Amino acid sequence: SLLYPYGLDQGDHKNPKLDDGTSKALSISVPFTFYGKQHQNLYVNNNGVISFGTRVHQYTPEPFPLADGRPFVAPYWGDVNNVLGGDIFYRETTDPKLLARITEDINQYFPEIAFTATWAFVATWDHVAYYGSTSDKGNTFQAVLTTNTETSFIILNYWDIQWTTGTASDGDAETGLGGTPAHAGFNSGDETNFYNIPGSETAAIINITKTTNVNVPGRWVFQVDKFKVTGVPTEVPKMADSKNCWL
């Protein structure tokens, strides 16, 4: 599976069923370096964001860079409502089997970097609904933070993306499309350094399960201690027609 193991049987915690909710402040056991700054606490926000030092309740995404200094990772920033459906799981882990799998993957994608994962944080949005939904559509995606205490990577996995927009962001209640679609990327918090995954805040973001920078459809991987972008497609994905097919 594209997704790393998750769920209560993996020792995950679960976010409350709360529109625009977040986890509690989570202290992590090792510093995680993001854009040159070390962080030791984070939040898993229901609306598809992992943030450092501050909660993110905002439900309509904005393009990066943000002007307000919030450092965060946006696997899929949109208006999730887990009251209507789905769960958000997370855990900090040093499980040897999982770390070995992560290490193998990163060594494959970045063979020039000597890396052995010693820690990981796994957050998974499992079939989460959108605000105002009158359908049973759900999105399943995952973010994995990992480090060897010096080099840090983030893996974004997109397993099933069925909607882009909640109704408060001018989306359609039945389709979950239209309005201001979800955003994927990274914001350093310094108003200068950022990265927007191609297709963000366009209808094409629903096809993120088919895009990649590591030759694995649905997976994007970045070195983030000193943020580096590699293997990124040069063109933004385009929509062929209303059926969300590729050109």
mmCIF file of C-alpha atoms in Angstrom, residues 14 30 33 44 55 77 82 92 98 104 139 144-145 151 154 163 182 185 198 202 207 209 212 225 234 243:
data_model
loop_
_atom_site.group_PDB
_atom_site.id
_atom_site.type_symbol
_atom_site.label_atom_id
_atom_site.label_comp_id
_atom_site.label_asym_id
_atom_site.label_seq_id
_atom_site.Cartn_x
_atom_site.Cartn_y
_atom_site.Cartn_z
ATOM 1 C CA LYS A 14 -7.486 10.203 17.152
ATOM 2 C CA VAL A 30 13.292 14.790 19.125
ATOM 3 C CA THR A 33 14.135 20.728 11.618
ATOM 4 C CA VAL A 44 -2.430 17.980 13.718
ATOM 5 C CA ARG A 55 -3.122 25.826 15.715
ATOM 6 C CA TRP A 77 -5.528 22.081 3.216
ATOM 7 C CA ASN A 82 -14.900 14.842 10.510
ATOM 8 C CA GLU A 92 5.013 9.486 17.122
ATOM 9 C CA LEU A 98 8.331 1.210 10.068
ATOM 10 C CA GLU A 104 14.375 2.117 2.295
ATOM 11 C CA ASN A 139 -10.488 11.870 1.223
ATOM 12 C CA VAL A 144 4.991 11.418 7.505
ATOM 13 C CA LEU A 145 7.689 13.500 9.183
ATOM 14 C CA THR A 151 18.398 15.538 8.005
ATOM 15 C CA ILE A 154 8.405 14.771 4.761
ATOM 16 C CA TRP A 163 -13.396 16.200 -3.065
ATOM 17 C CA ALA A 182 -7.609 22.580 -1.496
ATOM 18 C CA GLY A 185 2.561 22.522 0.007
ATOM 19 C CA PRO A 198 1.420 22.006 -8.763
ATOM 20 C CA THR A 202 -7.237 24.623 -8.876
ATOM 21 C CA ASN A 207 -5.699 14.457 -9.413
ATOM 22 C CA THR A 209 -3.243 10.850 -6.497
ATOM 23 C CA THR A 212 4.518 12.702 -7.907
ATOM 24 C CA ASP A 225 15.635 20.638 7.040
ATOM 25 C CA THR A 234 7.480 21.392 -14.949
ATOM 26 C CA LYS A 243 -14.822 13.917 -15.371
#
